[in-house]
XYZ file of C-alpha atoms in Angstrom:
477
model
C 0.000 0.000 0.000
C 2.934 2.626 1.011
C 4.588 1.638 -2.484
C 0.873 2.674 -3.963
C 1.095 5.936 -2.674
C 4.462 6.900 -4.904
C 3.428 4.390 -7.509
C 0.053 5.596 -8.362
C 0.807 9.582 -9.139
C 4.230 8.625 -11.053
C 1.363 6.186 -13.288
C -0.688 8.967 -13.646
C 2.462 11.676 -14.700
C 3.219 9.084 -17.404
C -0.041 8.221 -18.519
C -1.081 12.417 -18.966
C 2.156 13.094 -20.742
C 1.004 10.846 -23.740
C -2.770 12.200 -23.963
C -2.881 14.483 -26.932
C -5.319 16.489 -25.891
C -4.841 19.761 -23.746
C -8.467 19.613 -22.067
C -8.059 15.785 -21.078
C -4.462 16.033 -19.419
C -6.097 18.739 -17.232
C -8.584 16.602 -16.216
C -6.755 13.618 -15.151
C -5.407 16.243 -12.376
C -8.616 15.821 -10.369
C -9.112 12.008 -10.973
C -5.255 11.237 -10.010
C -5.644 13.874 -6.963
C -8.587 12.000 -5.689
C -7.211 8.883 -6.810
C -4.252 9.655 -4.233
C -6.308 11.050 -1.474
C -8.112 8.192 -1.354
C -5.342 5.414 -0.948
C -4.139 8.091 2.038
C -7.193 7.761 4.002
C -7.403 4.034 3.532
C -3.877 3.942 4.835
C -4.461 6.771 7.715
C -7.503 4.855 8.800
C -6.306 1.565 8.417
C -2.805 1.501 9.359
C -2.693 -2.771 9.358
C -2.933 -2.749 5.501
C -0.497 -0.536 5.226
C 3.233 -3.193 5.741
C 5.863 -0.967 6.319
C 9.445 -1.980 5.583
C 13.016 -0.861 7.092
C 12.724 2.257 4.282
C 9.090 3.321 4.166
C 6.696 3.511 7.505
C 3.962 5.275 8.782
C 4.887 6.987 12.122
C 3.136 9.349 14.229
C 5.002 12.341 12.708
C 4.421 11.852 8.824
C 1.133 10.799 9.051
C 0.040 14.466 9.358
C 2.292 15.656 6.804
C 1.253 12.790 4.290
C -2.321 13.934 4.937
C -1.744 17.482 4.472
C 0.134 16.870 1.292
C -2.198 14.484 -0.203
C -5.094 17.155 0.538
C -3.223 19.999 -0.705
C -2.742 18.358 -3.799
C -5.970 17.242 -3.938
C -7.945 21.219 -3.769
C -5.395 22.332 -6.442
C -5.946 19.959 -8.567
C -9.641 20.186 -8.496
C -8.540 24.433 -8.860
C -6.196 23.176 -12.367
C -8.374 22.531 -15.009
C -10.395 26.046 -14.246
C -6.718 27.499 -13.939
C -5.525 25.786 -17.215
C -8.326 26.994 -19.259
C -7.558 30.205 -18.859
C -3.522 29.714 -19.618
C -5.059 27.558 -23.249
C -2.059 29.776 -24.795
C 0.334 27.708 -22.817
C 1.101 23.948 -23.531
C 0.419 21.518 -20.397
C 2.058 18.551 -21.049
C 5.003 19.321 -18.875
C 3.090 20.826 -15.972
C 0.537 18.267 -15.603
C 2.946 15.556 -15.898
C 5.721 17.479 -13.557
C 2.648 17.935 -10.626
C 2.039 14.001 -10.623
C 6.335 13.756 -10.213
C 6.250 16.270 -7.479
C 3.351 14.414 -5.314
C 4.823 11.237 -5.762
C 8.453 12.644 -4.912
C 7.055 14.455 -1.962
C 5.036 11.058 -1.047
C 8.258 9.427 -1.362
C 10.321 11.743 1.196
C 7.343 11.733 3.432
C 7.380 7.965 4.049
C 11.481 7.208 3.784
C 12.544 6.358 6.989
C 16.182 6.319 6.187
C 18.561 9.453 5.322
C 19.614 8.883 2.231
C 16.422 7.903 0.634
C 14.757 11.026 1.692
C 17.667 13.030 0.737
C 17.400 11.823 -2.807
C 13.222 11.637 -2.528
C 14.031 16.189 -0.956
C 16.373 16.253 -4.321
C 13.346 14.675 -6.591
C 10.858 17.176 -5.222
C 13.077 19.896 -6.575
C 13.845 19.137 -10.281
C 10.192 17.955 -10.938
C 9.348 21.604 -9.592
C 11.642 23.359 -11.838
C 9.573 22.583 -14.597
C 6.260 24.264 -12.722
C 7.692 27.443 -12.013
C 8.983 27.735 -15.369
C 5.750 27.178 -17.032
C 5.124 31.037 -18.440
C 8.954 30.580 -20.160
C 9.198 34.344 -20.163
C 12.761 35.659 -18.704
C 11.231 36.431 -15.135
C 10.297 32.768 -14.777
C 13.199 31.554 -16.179
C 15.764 33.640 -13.952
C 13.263 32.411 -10.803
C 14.041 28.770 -11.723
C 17.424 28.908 -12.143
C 17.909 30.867 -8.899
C 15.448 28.061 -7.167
C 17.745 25.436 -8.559
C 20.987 27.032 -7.969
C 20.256 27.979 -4.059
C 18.418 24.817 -3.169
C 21.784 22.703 -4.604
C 23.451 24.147 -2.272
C 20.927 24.002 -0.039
C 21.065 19.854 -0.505
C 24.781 20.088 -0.921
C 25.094 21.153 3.085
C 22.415 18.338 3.725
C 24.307 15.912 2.144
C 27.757 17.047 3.940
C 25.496 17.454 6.965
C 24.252 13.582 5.915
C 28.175 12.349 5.610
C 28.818 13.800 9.401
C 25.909 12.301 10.913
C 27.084 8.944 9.407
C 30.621 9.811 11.041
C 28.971 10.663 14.667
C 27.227 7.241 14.097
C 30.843 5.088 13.894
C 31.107 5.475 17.890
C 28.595 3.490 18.672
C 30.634 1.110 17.600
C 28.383 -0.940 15.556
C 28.242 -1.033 11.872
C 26.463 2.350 10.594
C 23.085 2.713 10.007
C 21.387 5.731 8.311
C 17.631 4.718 9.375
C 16.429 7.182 11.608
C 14.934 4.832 14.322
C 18.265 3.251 14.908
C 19.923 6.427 15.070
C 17.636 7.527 17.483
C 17.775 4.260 19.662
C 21.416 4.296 19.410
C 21.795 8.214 19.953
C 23.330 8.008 23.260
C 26.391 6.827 21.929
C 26.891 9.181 19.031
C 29.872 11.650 18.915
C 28.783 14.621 20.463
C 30.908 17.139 18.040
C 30.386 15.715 15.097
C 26.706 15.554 15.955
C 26.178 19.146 16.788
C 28.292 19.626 13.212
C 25.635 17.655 11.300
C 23.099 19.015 13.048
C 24.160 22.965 11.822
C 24.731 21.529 8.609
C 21.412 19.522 8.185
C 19.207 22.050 9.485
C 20.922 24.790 7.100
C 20.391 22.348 3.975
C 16.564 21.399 4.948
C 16.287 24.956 5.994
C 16.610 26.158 2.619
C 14.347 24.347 1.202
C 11.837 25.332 4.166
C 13.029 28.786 3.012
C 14.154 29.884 6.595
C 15.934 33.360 6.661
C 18.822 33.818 5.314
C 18.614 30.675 3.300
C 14.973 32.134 2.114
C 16.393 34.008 -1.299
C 14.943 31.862 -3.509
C 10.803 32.179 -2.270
C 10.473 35.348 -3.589
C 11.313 35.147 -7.298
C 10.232 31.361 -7.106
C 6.330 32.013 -5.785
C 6.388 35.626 -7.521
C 6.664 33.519 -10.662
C 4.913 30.446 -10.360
C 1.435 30.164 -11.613
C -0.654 30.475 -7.785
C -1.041 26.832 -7.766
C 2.292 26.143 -7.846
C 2.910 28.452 -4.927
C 0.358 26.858 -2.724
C 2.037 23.604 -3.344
C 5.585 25.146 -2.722
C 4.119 26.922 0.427
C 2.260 24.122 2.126
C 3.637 20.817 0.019
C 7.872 21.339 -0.280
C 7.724 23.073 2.992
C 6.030 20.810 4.795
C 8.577 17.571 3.813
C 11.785 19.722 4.590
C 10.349 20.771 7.800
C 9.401 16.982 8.284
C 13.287 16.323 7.007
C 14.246 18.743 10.116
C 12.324 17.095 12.844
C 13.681 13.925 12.216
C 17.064 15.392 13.006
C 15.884 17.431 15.969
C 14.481 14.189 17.997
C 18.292 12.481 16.863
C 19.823 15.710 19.079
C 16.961 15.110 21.516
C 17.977 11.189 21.703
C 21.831 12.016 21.892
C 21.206 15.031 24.989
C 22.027 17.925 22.417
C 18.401 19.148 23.550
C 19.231 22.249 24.520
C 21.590 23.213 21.775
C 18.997 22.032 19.045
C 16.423 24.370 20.675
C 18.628 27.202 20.384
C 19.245 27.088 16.745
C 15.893 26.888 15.907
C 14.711 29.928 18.263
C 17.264 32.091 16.851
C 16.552 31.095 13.511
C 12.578 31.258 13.840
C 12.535 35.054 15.636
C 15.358 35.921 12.635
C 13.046 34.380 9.832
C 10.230 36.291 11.474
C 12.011 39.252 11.463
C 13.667 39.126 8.308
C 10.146 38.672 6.715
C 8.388 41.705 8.500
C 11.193 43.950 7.480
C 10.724 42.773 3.662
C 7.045 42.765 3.479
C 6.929 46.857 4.660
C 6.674 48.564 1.285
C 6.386 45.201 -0.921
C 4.716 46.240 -3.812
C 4.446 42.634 -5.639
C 1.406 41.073 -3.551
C 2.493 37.311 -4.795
C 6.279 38.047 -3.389
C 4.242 39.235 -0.465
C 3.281 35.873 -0.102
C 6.518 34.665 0.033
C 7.379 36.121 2.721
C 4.528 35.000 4.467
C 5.999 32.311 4.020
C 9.216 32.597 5.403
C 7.923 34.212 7.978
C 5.362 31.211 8.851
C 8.335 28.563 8.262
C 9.994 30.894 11.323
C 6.983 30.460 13.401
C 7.046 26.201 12.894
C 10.893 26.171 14.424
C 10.213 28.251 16.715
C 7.578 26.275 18.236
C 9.388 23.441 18.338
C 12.627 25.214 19.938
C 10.423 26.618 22.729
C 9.063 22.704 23.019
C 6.492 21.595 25.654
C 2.573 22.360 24.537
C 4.856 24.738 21.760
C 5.443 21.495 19.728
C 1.938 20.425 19.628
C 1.179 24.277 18.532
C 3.676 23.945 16.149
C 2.075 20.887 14.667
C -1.051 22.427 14.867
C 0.142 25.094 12.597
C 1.955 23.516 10.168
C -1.661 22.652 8.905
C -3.479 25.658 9.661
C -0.572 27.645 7.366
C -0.663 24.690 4.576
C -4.325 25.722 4.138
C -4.579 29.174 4.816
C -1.514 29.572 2.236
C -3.856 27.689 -0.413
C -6.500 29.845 0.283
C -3.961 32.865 -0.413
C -2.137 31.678 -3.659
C -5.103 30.370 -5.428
C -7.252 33.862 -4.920
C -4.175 35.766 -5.460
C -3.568 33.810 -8.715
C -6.697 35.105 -9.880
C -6.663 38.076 -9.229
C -3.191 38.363 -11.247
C -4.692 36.394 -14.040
C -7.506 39.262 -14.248
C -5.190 42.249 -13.738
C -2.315 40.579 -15.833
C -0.496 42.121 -13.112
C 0.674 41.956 -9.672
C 2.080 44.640 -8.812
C 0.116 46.968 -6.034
C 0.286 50.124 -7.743
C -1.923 48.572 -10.801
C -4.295 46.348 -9.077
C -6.606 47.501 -6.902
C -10.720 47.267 -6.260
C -10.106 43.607 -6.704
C -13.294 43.163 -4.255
C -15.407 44.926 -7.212
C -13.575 42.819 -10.067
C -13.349 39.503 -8.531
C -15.710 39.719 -5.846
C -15.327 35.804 -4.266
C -11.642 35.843 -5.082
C -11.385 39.190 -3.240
C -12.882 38.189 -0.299
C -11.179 35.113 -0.171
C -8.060 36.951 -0.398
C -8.780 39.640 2.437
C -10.122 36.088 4.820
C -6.666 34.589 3.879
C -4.576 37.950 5.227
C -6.773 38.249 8.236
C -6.428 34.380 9.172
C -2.369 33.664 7.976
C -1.796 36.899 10.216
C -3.273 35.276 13.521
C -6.687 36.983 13.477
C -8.908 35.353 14.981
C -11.544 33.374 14.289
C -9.433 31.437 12.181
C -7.166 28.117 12.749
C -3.879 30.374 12.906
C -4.853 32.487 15.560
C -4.953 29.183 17.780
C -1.594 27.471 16.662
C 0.345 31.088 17.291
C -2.160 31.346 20.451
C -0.274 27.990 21.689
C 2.680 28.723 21.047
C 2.467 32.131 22.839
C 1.071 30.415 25.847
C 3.904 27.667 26.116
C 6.452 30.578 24.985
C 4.605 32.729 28.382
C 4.471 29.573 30.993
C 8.166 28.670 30.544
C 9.065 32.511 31.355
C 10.360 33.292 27.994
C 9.800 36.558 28.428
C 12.527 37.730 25.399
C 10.850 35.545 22.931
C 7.862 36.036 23.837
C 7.861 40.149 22.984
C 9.902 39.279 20.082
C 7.416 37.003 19.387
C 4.322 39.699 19.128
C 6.492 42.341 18.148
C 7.277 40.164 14.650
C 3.519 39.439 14.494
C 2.680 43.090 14.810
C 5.299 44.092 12.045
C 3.750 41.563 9.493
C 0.277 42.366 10.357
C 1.331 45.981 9.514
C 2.861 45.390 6.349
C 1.356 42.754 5.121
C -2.138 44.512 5.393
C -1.581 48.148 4.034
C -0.731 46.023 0.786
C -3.201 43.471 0.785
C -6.041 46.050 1.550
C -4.511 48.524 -1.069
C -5.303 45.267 -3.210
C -8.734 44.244 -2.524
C -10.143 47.763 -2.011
C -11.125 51.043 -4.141
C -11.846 51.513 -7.797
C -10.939 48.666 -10.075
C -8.144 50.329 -11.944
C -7.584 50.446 -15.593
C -5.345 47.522 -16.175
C -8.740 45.365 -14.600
C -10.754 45.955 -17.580
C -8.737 44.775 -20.031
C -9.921 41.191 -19.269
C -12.605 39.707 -19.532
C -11.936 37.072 -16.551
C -14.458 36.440 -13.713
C -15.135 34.106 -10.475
C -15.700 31.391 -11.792
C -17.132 27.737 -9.912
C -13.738 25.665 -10.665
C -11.314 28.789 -9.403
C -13.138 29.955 -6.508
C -14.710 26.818 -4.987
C -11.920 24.651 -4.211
C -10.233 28.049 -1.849
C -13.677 28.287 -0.741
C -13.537 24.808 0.437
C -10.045 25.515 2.518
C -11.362 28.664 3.526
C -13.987 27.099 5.291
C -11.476 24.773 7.113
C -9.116 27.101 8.389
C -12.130 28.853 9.442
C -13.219 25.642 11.245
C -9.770 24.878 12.920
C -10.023 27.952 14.310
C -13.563 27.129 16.221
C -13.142 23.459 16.472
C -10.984 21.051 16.378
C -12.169 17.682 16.262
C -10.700 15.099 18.546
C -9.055 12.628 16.025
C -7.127 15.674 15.363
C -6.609 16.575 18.251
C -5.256 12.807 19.160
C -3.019 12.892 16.021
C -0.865 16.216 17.527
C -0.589 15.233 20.786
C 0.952 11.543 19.588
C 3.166 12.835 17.046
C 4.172 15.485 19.732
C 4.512 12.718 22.047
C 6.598 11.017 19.401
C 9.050 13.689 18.790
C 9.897 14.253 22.201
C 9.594 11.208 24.058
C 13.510 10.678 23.847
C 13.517 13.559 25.852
C-alpha cells in the first residue's frame, strides 16, 4: 500500500504526458488527486494494511504531513483545469505531468525512513518543480528557476555534507552504521557529540533552505512571484512541509543524543530571525504574490520556533503547520486570480479587486486576516499555543519578540493586501474579460472554510493525532 502511494501519481504523470489532448491532461489532475487522497485515508484509517518496511513507515510524525500533502494536492488539482483553461495559450504537457512527479516525490520523502532515501526523494521534489515554475517561459520565470535550482543545490549540498557527518557521529557506537532514523535515534546516546552538533548545523541549514528559513529564504520570492498560484500553494504548504518533516527527524536524533538544549537554540534564533527578516521585507512590498513569500518565510519561522520553545509549543507547532498549509492555499489560489484578471501583480496597478473579482477578493482579504493570527481562524490558535507555552516557561525575550514580529507583518502585510482588494478597479482590470468562476473559486472556498473551522473546532481525532506525534518527537527527551 505505502509503495501505492508513490506508484500511483508517477502512473498517472506518465499516462497524462502521452494524452494528446490539452483539455483531457487537465482533467486527469482531479481524478489522479482524488485517486491519491483516497489510498491516504485508507492507509491513515487503516494503518494494518499498510506493511511498512526498514525504508518506508507510517509513524506518528508523517502521518500528518502525508495527509496534508495528499489534501493539498488534492484542492489544487480540483482548482487546475479552471486554472488551465484560462492559460489555453500555454502547452500543459510538462506541468501536468511534472505535478504528478512532485506528489509522488514528496510522497516518497514523506514515508522514507532512512537518510539517504529522503535526501534523494528532498532532491526529486526539486527538479520535478523546476519545470512548474517555469511554465510562463518568459525571462522572469526563467531567472526564478534557475535561482530556485541554484540555491536549493546548495541548499542539498550542506544536507548531504550534513548527511556524511551524521554517518561519522554514528561510527562510535561502535556498531556497523546505520542511516535509518529509528536506529539512530535508539542508538543516539552513543553518538559523537561534536560531530553531531556539526551535522546538526549543517542539516538544518540544507533542509532549511528548502523550508526557506531566513537567510537561506532568497529563492521564495522570485520562485512564488513567478509560479502560476497553484504552484505556490504547493511550494508553500507541500515542499515546505517535507523539509520541515526532514528537520524534525534530526531534531528528535539531538533530543535522543542530549544535544536538547543546543537544538532548541538554533531553531529559536533562527525562527525570531526568519520572522524578522520577513516583516522587514514585506513593509513597502509592492508585488502582492512576493508578499506571499514572505509569508511564508515568515510562517516557516513560526514552525521552528515552536518546536525550539518545546512543551505544549510542539503540539502548537504541529497544529500550525496545517493551519498555514491551508490558509496559504487559500492565499495563492485567490491571489492567482486576481493576477490572471489584472495581468499584473504589482500593487500600484491592481486595486478594487473586491469589485472585479468579488469571491476571489474576499477570499483573499479572509486569507490575510487568518495567515496573520486573526482570529476566528485556525492560525490564531496554533500562534495562540505557542504564545502560551512561549509565556508559561518565562520566555519573556521571545515572547515580545514574538508579538512584536507578528505586529510588524500584520502591519505590512495589510496596508498592501487592503490597497489590493479595495477602491476603484483600476484600468489595467478591464482589459480582461476574466471572472469568479465555480472551478477557481470553490476549491479556496472549500479551505477557507477549514481554516475557518480549525479555528472554532478542532475535532478530537485531530486533536489525538498532535498530541501523539508530539509525544513522538519528544519522548527521547
Amino acid at each position: 500500500m505505502l509503495l501505492a502511494l508513490i506508484i500511483a501519481p508517477l502512473s498517472f504523470a506518465v499516462i497524462t504526458f502521452f494524452i494528446p489532448h490539452q483539455r483531457l491532461r487537465a482533467i486527469m489532475l482531479p481524478i489522479g488527486g482524488s485517486a491519491h487522497l483516497i489510498l491516504v485515508t485508507i492507509t491513515l484509517i487503516s494503518p494494518q494494511i499498510a506493511k511498512p518496511s526498514p525504508w518506508l513507515a507510517i509513524d506518528p510524525l508523517n502521518r500528518l504531513v502525508l495527509g496534508l500533502l495528499s489534501f493539498l494536492f488534492f484542492i489544487c488539482s480540483l482548482y487546475t483545469p479552471g486554472y488551465l483553461r484560462l492559460r489555453a495559450n500555454r502547452p500543459n504537457r510538462v506541468f501536468c505531468s511534472a505535478l504528478f512527479a512532485f506528489l509522488a516525490t514528496m510522497s516518497l520523502a514523506v514515508l522514507a525512513q532512512h537518510l539517504g532515501l529522503m535526501w534523494v526523494a528532498i532532491e526529486a521534489c526539486t527538479l520535478s518543480l523546476a519545470p512548474l515554475i517555469y511554465f510562463n517561459h518568459n525571462p522572469r520565470s526563467i531567472e526564478a528557476t534557475w535561482k530556485y535550482l541554484l540555491i536549493g543545490s546548495v541548499g542539498i549540498a550542506l544536507a548531504l555534507l550534513g548527511s556524511f557527518f551524521l554517518s561519522y557521529a554514528a561510527l562510535a557506537t561502535g556498531k556497523p552504521v546505520s542511516l535509518f532514523f529509528n536506529e539512530l535515534v535508539s542508538d543516539g546516546v552513543h553518538l559523537s557529540r561534536p560531530w553531531l552538533r556539526a551535522a546538526f548545523i549543517l542539516l538544518f541549514v540544507g533542509y532549511g533552505t528548502k523550508m526557506g528559513l531566513a537567510p537561506m529564504h532568497s529563492w521564495k520570492p522570485d520562485a512564488y512571484g513567478e509560479a502560476p498560484g497553484l504552484v505556490g500553494a504547493l511550494l508553500a504548504g507541500g515542499l515546505t512541509s517535507c523539509a520541515f518533516l526532514a528537520v524534525l527527524r534530526f531534531f528528535r536524533i539531538c533530543l535522543a543524543a542530549g544535544e536538547t538544549a543546543f537544538a532548541q537554540q538554533i531553531m529559536i534564533i533562527s525562527g525570531l530571525a526568519s520572522m524578522a527578516i520577513a516583516g522587514i521585507f514585506m513593509i513597502g512590498q509592492r508585488d502582492f504574490k512576493r508578499l506571499l513569500a514572505y509569508s511564508s518565510v515568515e510562517h516557516m519561522g513560526i514552525l521552528v520556533l515552536g518546536v525550539g520553545i518545546g512543551g505544549l509549543a510542539t503540539f502548537g507547532s504541529l497544529l500550525h503547520l496545517i493551519n498555514n498549509g491551508l490558509t496559504k492555499a487559500v492565499l495563492f489560489l485567490a491571489a492567482g486570480n486576481i493576477h490572471r484578471a489584472y495581468q499584473s501583480k504589482l500593487v500600484n496597478e491592481v486595486s478594487g479587486a473586491m469589485r472585479r473579482l468579488p469571491i476571489s477578493g474576499a477570499l483573499l482579504l479572509a486569507g490575510f486576516f487568518a495567515i496573520t493570527g486573526s482570529p476566528p481562524f485556525g492560525p490564531f490558535i496554533s500562534e495562540l499555543t505557542i504564545l502560551r507555552a512561549a509565556i508559561a516557561n518565562n520566555q519573556i525575550l521571545i515572547t515580545v519578540l514574538f508579538l512584536l514580529f507578528l505586529l510588524v507583518v500584520f502591519m505590512g502585510m495589510g496596508t498592501q493586501i487592503l490597497a489590493v482588494v479595495q477602491g476603484e478597479p483600476s484600468r489595467a482590470a478591464t482589459n480582461t474579460n476574466i471572472k469568479d468562476h465555480f472551478l477557481t473559486v470553490a476549491p479556496i472556498i472549500i479551505c477557507c472554510a477549514l481554516v475557518l473551522l480549525l479555528g472554532i473546532y478542532l475535532p478530537t481525532p485531530l486533536v489525538n493525532a498532535l498530541q501523539v506525534a508530539a509525544n513522538f518527537l519528544e519522548k527521547t527527551l
